[in-house]
Coordinates of C-alpha atoms and ligand atoms in Angstrom, one line a residue:
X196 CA -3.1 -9.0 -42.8
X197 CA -2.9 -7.1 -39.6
X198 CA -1.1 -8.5 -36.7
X199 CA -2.3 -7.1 -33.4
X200 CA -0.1 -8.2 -29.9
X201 CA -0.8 -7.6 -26.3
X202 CA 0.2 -9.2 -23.1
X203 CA -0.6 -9.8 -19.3
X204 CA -1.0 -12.2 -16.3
X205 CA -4.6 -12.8 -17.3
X206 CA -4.9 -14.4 -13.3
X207 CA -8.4 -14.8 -12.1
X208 CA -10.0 -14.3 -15.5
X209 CA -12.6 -11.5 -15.8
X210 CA -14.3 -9.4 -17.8
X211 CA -11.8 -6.4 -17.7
X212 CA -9.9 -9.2 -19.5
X213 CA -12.6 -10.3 -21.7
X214 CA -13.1 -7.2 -23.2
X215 CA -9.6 -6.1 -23.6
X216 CA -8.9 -9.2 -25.6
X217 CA -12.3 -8.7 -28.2
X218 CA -11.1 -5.0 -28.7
X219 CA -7.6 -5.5 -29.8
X220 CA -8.8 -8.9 -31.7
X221 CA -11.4 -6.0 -33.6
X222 CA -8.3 -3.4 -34.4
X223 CA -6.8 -6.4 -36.6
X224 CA -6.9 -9.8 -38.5
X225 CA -5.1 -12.0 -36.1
X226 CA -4.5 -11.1 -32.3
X227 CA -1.6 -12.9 -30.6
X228 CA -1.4 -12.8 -26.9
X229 CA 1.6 -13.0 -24.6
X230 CA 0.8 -14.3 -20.9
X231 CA 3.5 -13.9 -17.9
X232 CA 5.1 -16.7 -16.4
X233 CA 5.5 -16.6 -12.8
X234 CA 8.9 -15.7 -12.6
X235 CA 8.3 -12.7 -15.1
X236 CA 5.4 -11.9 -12.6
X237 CA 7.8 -11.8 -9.6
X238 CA 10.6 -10.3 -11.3
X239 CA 8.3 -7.3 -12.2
X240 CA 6.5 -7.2 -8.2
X241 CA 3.4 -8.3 -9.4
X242 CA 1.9 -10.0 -6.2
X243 CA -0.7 -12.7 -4.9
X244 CA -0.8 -14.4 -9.0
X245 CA -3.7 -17.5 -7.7
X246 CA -3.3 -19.0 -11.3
X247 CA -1.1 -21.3 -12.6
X248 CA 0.3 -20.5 -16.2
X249 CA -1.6 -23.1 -17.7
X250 CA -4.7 -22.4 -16.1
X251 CA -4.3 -18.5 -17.3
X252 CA -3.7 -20.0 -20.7
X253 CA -6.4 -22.0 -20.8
X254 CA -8.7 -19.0 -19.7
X255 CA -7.3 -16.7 -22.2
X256 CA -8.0 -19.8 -25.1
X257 CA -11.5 -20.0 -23.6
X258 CA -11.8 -16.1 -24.2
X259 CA -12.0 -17.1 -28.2
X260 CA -9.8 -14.0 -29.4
X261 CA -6.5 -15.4 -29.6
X262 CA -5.2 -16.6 -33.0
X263 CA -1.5 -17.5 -31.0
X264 CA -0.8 -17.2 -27.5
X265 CA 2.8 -17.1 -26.5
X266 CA 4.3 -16.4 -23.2
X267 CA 6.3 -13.5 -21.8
X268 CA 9.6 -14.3 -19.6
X269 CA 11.4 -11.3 -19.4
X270 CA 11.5 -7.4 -19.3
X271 CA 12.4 -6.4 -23.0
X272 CA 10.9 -9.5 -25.1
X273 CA 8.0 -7.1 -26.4
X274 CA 10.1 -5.3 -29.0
X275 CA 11.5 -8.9 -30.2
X276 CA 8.2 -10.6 -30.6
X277 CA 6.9 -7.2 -32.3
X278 CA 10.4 -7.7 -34.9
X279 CA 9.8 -11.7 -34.8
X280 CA 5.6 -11.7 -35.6
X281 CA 5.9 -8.8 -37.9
X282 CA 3.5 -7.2 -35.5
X283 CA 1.4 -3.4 -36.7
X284 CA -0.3 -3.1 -33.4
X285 CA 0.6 -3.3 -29.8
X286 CA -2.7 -3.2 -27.6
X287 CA -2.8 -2.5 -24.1
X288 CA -5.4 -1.5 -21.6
X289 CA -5.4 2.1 -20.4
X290 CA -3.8 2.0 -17.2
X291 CA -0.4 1.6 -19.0
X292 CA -0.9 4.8 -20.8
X293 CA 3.0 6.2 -21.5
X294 CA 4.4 2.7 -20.3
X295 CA 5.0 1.6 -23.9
X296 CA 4.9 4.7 -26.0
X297 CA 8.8 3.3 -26.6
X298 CA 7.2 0.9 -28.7
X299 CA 5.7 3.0 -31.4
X300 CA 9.3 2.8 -33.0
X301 CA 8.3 -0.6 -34.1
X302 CA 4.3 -0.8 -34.8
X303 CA 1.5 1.3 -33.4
X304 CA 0.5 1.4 -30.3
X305 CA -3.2 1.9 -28.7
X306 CA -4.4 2.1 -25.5
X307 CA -8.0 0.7 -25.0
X308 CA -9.8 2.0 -22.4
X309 CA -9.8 -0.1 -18.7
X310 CA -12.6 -1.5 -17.8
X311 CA -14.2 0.3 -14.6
X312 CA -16.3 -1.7 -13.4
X313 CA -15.5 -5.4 -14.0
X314 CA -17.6 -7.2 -10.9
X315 CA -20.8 -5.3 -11.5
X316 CA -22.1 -8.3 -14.2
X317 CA -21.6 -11.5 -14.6
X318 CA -18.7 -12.0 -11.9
X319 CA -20.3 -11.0 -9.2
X320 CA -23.3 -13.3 -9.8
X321 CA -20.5 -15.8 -9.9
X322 CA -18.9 -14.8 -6.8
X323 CA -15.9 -13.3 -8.4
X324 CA -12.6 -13.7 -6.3
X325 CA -11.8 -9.9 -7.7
X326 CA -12.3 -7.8 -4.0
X327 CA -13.0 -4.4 -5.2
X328 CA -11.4 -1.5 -3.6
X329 CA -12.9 1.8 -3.2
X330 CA -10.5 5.3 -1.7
X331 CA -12.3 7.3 0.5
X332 CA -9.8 10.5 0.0
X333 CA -8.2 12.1 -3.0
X334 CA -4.7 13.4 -1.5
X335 CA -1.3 12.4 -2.2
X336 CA -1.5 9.1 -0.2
X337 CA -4.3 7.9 -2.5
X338 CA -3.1 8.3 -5.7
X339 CA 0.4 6.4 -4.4
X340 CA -1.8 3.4 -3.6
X341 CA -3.4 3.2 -7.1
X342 CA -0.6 2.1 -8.8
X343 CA 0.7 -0.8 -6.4
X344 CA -2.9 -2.1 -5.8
X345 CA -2.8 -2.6 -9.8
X346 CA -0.1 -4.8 -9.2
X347 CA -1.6 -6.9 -6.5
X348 CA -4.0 -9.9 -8.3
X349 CA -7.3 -10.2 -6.6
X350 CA -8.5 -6.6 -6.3
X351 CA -9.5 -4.2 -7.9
X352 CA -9.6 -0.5 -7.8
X353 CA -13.5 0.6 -8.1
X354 CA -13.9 3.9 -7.3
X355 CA -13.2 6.8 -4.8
X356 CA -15.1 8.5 -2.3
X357 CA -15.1 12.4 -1.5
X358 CA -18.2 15.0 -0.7
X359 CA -16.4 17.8 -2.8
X360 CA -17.6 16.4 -6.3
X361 CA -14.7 18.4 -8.2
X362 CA -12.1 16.5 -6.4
X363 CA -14.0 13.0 -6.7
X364 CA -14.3 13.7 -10.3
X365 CA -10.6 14.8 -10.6
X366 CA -9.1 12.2 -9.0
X367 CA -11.6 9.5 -10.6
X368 CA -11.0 10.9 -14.3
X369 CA -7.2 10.6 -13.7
X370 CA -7.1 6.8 -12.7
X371 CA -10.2 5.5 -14.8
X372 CA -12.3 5.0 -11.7
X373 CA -15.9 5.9 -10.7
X374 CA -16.4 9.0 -8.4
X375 CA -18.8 8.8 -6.0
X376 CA -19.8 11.9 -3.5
X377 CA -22.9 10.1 -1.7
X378 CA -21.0 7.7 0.7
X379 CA -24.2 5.1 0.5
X380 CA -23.5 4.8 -3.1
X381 CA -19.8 4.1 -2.7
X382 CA -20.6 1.6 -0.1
X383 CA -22.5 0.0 -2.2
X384 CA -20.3 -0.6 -5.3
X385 CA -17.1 -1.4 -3.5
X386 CA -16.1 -4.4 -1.6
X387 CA -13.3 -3.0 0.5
X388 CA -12.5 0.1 1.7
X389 CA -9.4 2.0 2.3
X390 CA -8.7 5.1 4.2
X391 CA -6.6 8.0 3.4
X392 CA -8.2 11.0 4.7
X393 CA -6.7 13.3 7.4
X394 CA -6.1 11.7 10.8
X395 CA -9.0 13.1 12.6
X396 CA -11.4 11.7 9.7
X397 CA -10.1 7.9 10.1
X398 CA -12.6 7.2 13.3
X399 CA -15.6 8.1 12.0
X400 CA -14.7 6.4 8.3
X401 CA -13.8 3.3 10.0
X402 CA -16.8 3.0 11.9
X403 CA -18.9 3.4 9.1
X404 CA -17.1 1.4 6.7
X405 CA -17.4 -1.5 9.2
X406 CA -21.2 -0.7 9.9
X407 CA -21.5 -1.4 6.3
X408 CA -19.8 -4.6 6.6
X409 CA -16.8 -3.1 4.2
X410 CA -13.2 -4.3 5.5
X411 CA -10.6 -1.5 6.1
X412 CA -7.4 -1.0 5.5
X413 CA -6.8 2.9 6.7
X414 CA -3.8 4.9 6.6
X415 CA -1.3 5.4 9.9
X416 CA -1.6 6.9 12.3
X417 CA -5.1 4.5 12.2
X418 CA -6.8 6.9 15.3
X419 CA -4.6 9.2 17.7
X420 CA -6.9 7.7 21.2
X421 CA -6.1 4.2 22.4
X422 CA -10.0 3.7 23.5
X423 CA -11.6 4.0 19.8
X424 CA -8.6 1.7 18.4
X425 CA -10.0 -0.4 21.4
X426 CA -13.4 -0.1 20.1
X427 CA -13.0 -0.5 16.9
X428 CA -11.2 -3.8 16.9
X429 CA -13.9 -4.9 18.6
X430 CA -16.5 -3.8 16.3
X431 CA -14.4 -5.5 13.6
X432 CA -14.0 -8.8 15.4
X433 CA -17.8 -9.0 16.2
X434 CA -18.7 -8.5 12.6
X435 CA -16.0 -10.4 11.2
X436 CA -14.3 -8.2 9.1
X437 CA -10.6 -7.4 9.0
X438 CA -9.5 -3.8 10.3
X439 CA -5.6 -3.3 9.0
X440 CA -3.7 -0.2 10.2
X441 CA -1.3 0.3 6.7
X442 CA 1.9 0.9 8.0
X443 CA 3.6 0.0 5.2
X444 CA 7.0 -1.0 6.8
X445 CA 5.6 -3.7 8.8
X446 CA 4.8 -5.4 5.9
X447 CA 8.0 -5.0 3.6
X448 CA 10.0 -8.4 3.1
X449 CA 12.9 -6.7 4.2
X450 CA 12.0 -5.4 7.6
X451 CA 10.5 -8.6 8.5
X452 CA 13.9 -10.3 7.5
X453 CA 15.7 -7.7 9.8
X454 CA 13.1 -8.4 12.8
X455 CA 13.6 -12.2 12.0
X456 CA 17.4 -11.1 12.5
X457 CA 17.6 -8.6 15.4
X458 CA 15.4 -11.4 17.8
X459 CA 17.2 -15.3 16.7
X460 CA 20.0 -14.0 19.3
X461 CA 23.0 -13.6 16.4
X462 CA 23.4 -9.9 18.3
X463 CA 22.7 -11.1 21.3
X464 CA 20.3 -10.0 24.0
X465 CA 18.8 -6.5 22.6
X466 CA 19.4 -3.7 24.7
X467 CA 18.9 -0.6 22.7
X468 CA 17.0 0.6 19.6
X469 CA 17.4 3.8 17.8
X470 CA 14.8 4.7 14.7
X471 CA 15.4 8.2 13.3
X472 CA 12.9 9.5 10.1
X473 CA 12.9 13.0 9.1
X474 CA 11.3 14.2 6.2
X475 CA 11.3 18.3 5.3
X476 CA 7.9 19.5 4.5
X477 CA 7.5 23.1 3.1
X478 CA 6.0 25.9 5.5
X479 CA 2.1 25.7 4.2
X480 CA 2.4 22.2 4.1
X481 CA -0.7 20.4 5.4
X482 CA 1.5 18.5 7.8
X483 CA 2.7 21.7 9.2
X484 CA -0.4 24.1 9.8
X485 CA -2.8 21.3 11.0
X486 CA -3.7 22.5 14.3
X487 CA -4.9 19.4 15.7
X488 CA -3.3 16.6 13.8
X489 CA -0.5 18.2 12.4
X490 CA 3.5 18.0 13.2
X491 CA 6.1 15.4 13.2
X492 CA 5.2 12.6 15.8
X493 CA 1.8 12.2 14.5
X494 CA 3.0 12.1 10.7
X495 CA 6.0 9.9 11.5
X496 CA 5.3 8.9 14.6
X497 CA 4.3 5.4 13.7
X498 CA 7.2 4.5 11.4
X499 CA 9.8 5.7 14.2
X500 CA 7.5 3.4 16.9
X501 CA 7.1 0.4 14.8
X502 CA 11.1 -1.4 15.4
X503 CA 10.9 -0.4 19.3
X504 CA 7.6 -2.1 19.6
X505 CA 8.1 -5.2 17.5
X506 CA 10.9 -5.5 19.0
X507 CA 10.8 -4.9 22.9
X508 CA 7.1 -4.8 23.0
X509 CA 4.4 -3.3 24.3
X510 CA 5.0 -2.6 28.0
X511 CA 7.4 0.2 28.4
X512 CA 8.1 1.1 31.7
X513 CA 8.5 4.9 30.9
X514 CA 7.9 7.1 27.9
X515 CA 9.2 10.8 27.3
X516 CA 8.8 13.2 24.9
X517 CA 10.8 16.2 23.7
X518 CA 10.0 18.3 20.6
X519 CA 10.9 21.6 19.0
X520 CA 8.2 23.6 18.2
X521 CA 7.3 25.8 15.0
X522 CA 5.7 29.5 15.2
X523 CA 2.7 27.5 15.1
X524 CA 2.9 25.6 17.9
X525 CA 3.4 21.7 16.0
X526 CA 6.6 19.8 16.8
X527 CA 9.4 20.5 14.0
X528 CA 11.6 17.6 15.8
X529 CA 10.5 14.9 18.4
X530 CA 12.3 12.5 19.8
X531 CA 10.6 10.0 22.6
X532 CA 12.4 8.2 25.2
X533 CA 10.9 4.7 25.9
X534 CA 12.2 2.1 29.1
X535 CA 12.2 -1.4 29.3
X536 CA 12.7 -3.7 32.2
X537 CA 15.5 -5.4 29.5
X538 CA 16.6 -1.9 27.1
X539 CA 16.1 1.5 26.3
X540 CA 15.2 3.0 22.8
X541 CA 14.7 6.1 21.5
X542 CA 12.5 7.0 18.7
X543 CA 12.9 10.8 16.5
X544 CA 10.9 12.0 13.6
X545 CA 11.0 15.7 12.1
X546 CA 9.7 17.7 9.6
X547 CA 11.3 20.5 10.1
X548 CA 14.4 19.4 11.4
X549 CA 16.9 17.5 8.9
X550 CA 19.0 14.3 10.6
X551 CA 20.5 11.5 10.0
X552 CA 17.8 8.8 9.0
X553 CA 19.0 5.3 10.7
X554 CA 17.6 2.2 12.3
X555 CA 20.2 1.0 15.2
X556 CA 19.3 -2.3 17.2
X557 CA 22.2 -2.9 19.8
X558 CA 22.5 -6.2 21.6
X559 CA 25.2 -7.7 24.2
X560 CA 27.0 -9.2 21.1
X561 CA 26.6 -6.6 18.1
X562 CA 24.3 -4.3 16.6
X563 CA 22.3 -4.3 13.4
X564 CA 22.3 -0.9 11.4
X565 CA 19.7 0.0 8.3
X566 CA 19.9 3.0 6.7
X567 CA 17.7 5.4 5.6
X568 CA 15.6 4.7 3.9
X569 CA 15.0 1.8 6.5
X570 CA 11.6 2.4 6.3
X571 CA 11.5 0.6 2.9
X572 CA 14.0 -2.3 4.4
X573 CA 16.1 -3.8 1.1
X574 CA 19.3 -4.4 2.9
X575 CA 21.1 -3.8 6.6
X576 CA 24.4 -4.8 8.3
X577 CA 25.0 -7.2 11.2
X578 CA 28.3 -5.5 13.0
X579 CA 30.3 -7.4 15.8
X580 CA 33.2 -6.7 18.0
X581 CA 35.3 -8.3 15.4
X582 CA 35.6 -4.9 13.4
X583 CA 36.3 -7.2 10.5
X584 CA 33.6 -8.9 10.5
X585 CA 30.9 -7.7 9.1
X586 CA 27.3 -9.6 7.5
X587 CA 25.2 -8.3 4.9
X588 CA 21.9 -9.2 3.9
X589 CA 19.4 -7.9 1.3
X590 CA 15.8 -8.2 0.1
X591 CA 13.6 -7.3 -2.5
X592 CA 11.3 -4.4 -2.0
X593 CA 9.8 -2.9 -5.4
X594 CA 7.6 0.2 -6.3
X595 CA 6.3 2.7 -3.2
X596 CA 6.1 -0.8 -1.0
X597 CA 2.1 -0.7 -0.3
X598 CA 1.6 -3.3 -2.4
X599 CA 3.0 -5.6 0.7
X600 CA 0.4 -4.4 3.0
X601 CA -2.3 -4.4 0.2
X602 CA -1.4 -8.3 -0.4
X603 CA -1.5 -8.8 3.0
X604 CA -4.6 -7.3 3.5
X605 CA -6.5 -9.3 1.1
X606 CA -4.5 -12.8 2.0
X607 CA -6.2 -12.2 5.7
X608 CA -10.1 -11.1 4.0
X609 CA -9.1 -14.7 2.2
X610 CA -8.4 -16.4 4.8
X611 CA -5.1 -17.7 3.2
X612 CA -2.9 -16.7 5.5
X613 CA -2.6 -14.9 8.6
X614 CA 0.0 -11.7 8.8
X615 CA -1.4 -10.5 11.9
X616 CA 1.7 -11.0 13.5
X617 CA 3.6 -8.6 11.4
X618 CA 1.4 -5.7 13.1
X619 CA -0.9 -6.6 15.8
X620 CA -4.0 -5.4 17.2
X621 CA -2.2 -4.8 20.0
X622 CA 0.4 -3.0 18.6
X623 CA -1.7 -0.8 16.6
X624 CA -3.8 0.1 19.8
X625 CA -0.4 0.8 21.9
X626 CA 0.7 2.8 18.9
X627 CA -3.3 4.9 19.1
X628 CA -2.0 5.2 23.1
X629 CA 0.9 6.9 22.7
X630 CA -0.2 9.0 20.1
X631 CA -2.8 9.8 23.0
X632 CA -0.1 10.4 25.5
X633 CA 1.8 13.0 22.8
X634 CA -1.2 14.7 22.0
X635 CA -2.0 15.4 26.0
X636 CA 1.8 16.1 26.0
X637 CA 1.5 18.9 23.4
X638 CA -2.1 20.4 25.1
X639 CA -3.8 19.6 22.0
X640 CA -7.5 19.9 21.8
X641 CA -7.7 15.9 21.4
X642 CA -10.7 15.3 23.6
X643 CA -12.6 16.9 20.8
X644 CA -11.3 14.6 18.1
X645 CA -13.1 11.7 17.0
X646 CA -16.3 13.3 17.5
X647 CA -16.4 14.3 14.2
X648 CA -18.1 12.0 12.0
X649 CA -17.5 12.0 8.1
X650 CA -15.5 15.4 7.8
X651 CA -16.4 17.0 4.6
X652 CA -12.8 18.2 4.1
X653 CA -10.6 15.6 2.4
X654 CA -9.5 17.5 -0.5
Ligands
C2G1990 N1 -7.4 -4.7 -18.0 C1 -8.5 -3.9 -18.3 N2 -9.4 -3.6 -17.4 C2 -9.3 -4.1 -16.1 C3 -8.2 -4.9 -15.8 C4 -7.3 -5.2 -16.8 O1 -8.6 -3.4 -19.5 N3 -10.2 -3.7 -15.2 C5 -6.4 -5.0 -19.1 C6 -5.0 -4.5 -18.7 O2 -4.8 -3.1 -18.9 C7 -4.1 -5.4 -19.6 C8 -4.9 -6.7 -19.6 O3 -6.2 -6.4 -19.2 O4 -4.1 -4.8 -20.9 C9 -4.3 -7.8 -18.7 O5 -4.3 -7.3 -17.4 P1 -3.4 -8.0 -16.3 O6 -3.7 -9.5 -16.3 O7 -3.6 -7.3 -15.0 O8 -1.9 -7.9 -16.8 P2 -1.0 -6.6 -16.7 O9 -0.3 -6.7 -15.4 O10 -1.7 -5.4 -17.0 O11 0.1 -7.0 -17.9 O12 3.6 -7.7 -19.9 C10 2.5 -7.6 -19.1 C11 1.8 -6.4 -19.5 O13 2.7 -5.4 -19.6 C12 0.8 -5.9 -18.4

């Protein structure tokens, strides 16, 4: 007799699930499958699980393939359940390919092939809870955001959008999704959008993503003109749709601790904030020969912006800005200058200039410090005049971090909870403002920008 095994959360039941479990049920005699608990599921940073263990039980019973169902708790039971069952073949869908090649020590292991398109049939008909998510853009950022929107339950990844039909096949082929270069199709097959095309692009995608009634979540900077952020809220709000600048910090369970921190008074009145990110890009670097978009403030601009703004707000009574500038004209190393009627802070970002990466938040009785990579918050310092005395606090933050702002993201298109707060509309359109200002700063040609529509260029 041969004994297959495979495992997973199994939440929202679907057809991707279906399918995967009559496969490995047909590459043996009896099929046993492990499902997560909860605390597995957290432990591992999967996110947004809707259904209880029972209920995923139940579903995976329904399914008809199972000859045993067990559950998983912990990180290294596969290899004793494969010992314990006598197990000759571990199944797993193909978006783990490589995860468990460890396991062909003990039985064979085969990856089926992930279903693409699981809402096309029968779930959408039943108004499946699955949101699926379709890329336009096949850069770096994208294929980051593949992997942690696997590990958020509820969505999805459909398929990607670009003109260049090499790159759309490229990228699709790689992560098992569908290509699409004609933007109506991919409109059409996808239930959410997001964004990760150069900055000049993200207008004109976001305006036609919400035309189609899609809701966005794009990439930051979200647009470099206060005026179309300004528009396109509005556009959003009178369709009802959720627009969601990704600034991926502002969602991380850390930094919200530390904001929770820096403004219940333990330091004080705030006075001053410091955020420093510098990141070294190589000469022909994207970043670094953009003409228009390119440089340090308007890569990193909105991670340096995002403490000073949460935490002093949006009505700065000056702002300043100083950069180093590169044979090519872009800023190498910015820092800004901001005033408030109650603080000052200072904000500096580089790619071509190497420094110390730190978060500093000083109040009238002592001063919070993060260090780099404070971006992706998992623990910071409360100091005090009291040299001895020092606090310490910690928080989870797993994978690349976008699967906080993806979760949070779908929990507003679900209406389950509400995490506008941790970046406003407001804040965003401030943060499109002084993007504004830099750009006039730097005599870029921004008046042009925006105009273009759906830029064919998004290798
Ligand atoms: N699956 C699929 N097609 C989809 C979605 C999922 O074939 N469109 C497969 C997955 O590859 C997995 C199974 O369905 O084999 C269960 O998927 P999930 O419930 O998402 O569980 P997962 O997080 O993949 O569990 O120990 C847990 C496992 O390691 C992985």
């Amino acid at each position: 007799m041969i004994k297959v095994i495979t495992y997973g959360t199994f939440d929202l039941f679907h057809e991707g699930h279906y399918r995967l479990l009559k496969r490995a049920k047909e590459l043996g005699d009896y099929l046993i499958v492990g499902v997560t608990t909860e605390a597995y599921d957290k432990t591992r940073g999967k996110l947004n699980v809707v259904d209880s263990l029972v209920t995923r039980i139940e579903n995976v019973k329904k399914a008809g393939f199972a000859d045993e169902i067990i559950i998983e708790e912990s990180q290294g039971q596969k290899i004793n359940d494969i010992r314990r069952f006598h197990v000759d073949i571990f199944a797993i869908g193909s978006d783990w390919t490589g995860a468990f090649d460890y396991l062909s020590d003990y039985c064979r292991v085969v990856y089926l092939e992930r279903t693409k398109n699981i809402s096309s049939t029968m779930l959408r008909e039943k108004n499946s809870p699955i949101q699926r998510i379709g890329i336009i853009g096949t850069g770096r950022i994208a294929e980051r955001f593949i992997p942690e929107a696997k590990l958020v339950s509820g969505v999805s990844t459909q398929g990607v959008y670009n003109p260049h039909r090499e790159s759309a096949v490229r990228f699709a082929d790689k992560w098992e999704i569908d290509p699409y270069e004609e933007i109506e199709d991919f409109y059409r097959a996808v239930d959410l959008v997001y964004i990760a095309t150069p900055h000049d692009t993200h207008y004109g995608y976001i305006k036609s993503a919400l035309e189609h009634e899609k809701h966005v979540l794009c990439e930051k900077p979200m647009v470099l003109r206060r005026a179309q952020a300004e528009e396109l809220f509005a556009l959003a709000r009178e369709k009802n749709l959720i627009l969601f600048e990704g600034i991926k910090t502002a969602y991380c369970p850390g930094f919200h601790k530390l904001l929770g921190i820096a403004c219940s008074g333990i330091i004080g009145s705030v006075r001053n904030v410091e955020a420093c990110f510098t990141k070294l890009e190589k000469e022909d670097s994207r970043e670094l020969n953009d003409r228009i978009c390119g440089g340090s403030f308007t890569e990193l601009g909105s991670y340096v912006m995002l403490p000073i703004l949460k935490i002093f707000g949006k009505d700065y009574t000056s702002i300043r800005f100083d950069a180093i500038h590169g044979e090519k004209g872009l800023d190498l190393f910015t820092k800004v200058s901001l005033n408030y009627p109650t603080g000052v802070a200072t904000a500096t970002c580089g790619l071509g200039v190497k420094s110390e990466g730190r978060l500093l938040i000083s109040g009238t009785k002592g001063y919070i410090v993060v260090e780099a990579p404070w971006w992706k918050t998992s623990y910071f310092e409360v100091h005090y005049e009291d040299a001895g005395r020092v606090d310490k606090y910690s928080e989870i933050f797993l994978g690349d971090g976008l699967r906080y702002e993806i979760s949070d993201f779908l929990s507003m298109i679900n209406g389950s909870s509400n995490s506008e707060f941790k970046l406003t509309r407001g804040e965003s359109a401030t943060l499109a403002g002084i993007m504004e200002q830099f750009m006039r700063s730097e005599n870029r040609d921004y008046e042009n920008m925006g105009a273009q529509g759906l830029q064919p260029e998004i290798s």
